[in-house]
Coordinates of C-alpha atoms in Angstrom, one line a residue:
M29 CA 0.0 0.0 0.0
G30 CA 1.1 3.6 -0.6
E31 CA 0.2 6.2 1.9
V32 CA 0.8 9.9 1.8
S33 CA 0.8 12.0 5.0
G34 CA -2.5 13.9 5.2
A35 CA -4.0 12.1 2.2
G36 CA -4.1 8.5 3.5
L37 CA -4.0 5.6 1.2
V38 CA -3.3 6.7 -2.4
A39 CA -2.0 3.5 -4.1
M40 CA -2.5 -0.2 -3.7
G41 CA -2.1 -3.6 -5.4
G42 CA -2.1 -7.3 -4.7
L43 CA -0.9 -10.7 -5.9
R44 CA -3.1 -13.7 -6.5
R45 CA -1.7 -17.2 -7.1
I46 CA -2.6 -18.8 -10.4
D47 CA -0.4 -21.8 -10.1
A48 CA 3.0 -22.8 -8.7
D49 CA 4.9 -20.7 -11.3
T50 CA 2.4 -17.9 -12.0
A51 CA 0.8 -15.1 -10.1
E52 CA -1.6 -12.4 -11.1
M53 CA -0.9 -8.7 -10.2
C54 CA -4.4 -7.4 -9.4
R55 CA -6.1 -4.4 -8.0
L56 CA -3.3 -2.0 -8.9
R57 CA -4.9 1.3 -8.2
V58 CA -3.7 4.9 -7.7
H59 CA -6.1 7.6 -6.6
P60 CA -6.7 10.0 -9.5
D61 CA -5.4 13.0 -7.5
H62 CA -2.0 11.2 -7.1
Q63 CA -1.5 9.7 -10.5
R64 CA 1.6 10.3 -12.6
R65 CA 3.8 10.8 -9.6
G66 CA 5.5 7.3 -9.6
Y67 CA 3.2 5.6 -7.0
G68 CA 1.9 3.1 -9.5
A69 CA 5.4 2.2 -10.7
R70 CA 6.6 1.8 -7.1
I71 CA 3.7 -0.4 -6.1
A72 CA 4.1 -2.5 -9.3
Q73 CA 7.9 -2.9 -8.7
E74 CA 7.2 -4.0 -5.1
L75 CA 4.7 -6.6 -6.3
E76 CA 7.1 -7.9 -8.9
D77 CA 9.8 -8.2 -6.3
R78 CA 7.5 -9.9 -3.9
A79 CA 6.3 -12.4 -6.5
S80 CA 9.9 -13.2 -7.4
R81 CA 10.8 -13.7 -3.7
L82 CA 7.8 -16.1 -3.5
G83 CA 9.2 -18.1 -6.3
Y84 CA 6.9 -17.1 -9.1
R85 CA 8.4 -17.0 -12.6
T86 CA 5.6 -15.2 -14.4
L87 CA 3.3 -12.4 -13.5
R88 CA 0.0 -11.8 -15.4
G89 CA -2.5 -9.0 -15.3
D90 CA -5.0 -7.1 -17.3
T91 CA -6.0 -3.5 -18.0
T92 CA -8.1 -1.7 -20.6
L93 CA -7.4 0.6 -23.5
R94 CA -9.0 3.4 -21.4
Q95 CA -6.2 3.1 -18.8
V96 CA -3.6 5.0 -20.7
A97 CA -1.3 5.6 -17.7
A98 CA -1.4 1.9 -16.8
L99 CA -0.6 0.9 -20.3
E100 CA 2.4 3.2 -20.4
L101 CA 3.6 1.9 -17.0
Y102 CA 3.4 -1.7 -18.1
R103 CA 5.1 -1.0 -21.4
K104 CA 8.0 0.8 -19.7
S105 CA 8.3 -2.1 -17.2
G106 CA 8.8 -4.8 -19.8
W107 CA 5.3 -6.4 -19.8
R108 CA 4.1 -7.9 -23.1
E109 CA 0.6 -8.2 -24.5
L110 CA -0.9 -11.6 -24.7
R111 CA -4.3 -10.9 -26.2
R112 CA -7.3 -8.5 -26.3
E113 CA -10.9 -9.1 -25.6
V114 CA -13.9 -6.9 -26.1
R115 CA -16.2 -6.7 -23.0
G116 CA -19.1 -4.4 -23.5
E117 CA -17.7 -1.0 -24.3
N118 CA -14.2 -1.9 -23.0
V119 CA -11.2 -3.6 -24.7
V120 CA -9.4 -5.6 -22.1
I121 CA -5.7 -6.2 -22.7
Y122 CA -4.2 -9.3 -21.0
I123 CA -0.5 -8.9 -20.2
E124 CA 2.4 -10.9 -18.9
K125 CA 5.9 -10.4 -17.5
Q126 CA 8.7 -13.0 -17.0
L127 CA 10.4 -12.5 -13.7
N128 CA 14.1 -13.0 -13.2
A129 CA 14.6 -13.1 -17.0
V130 CA 18.3 -13.1 -18.0
V131 CA 19.0 -10.2 -20.3
S132 CA 22.0 -10.1 -22.6
P133 CA 24.4 -7.3 -21.6
L134 CA 24.2 -6.1 -25.2
F135 CA 20.6 -5.1 -24.5
S136 CA 20.9 -3.8 -21.0
R137 CA 20.0 -0.2 -20.3

């Protein structure tokens, strides 16, 4: 959870077990008044680190095309799109990230 003095809880997220190797990052939320200040990225990184420590190799999640800030956060963090699904007026994007992936030094940042 992310708390700000005087504002209370402004960011949150959780993990849900899918199977022995895979967890879902869920309920990642940042209060609209506190978005685009790094809270979402910090919570997401903490959840990725926790999932890795718990032994998961893969994280999955979903968002919608309407969640522009979330899409950018996931893109910058190395998530990849698995598929899209239309649900009513929303397009849901299912995403995945491999944890502890070995990256060639040639491509490191």
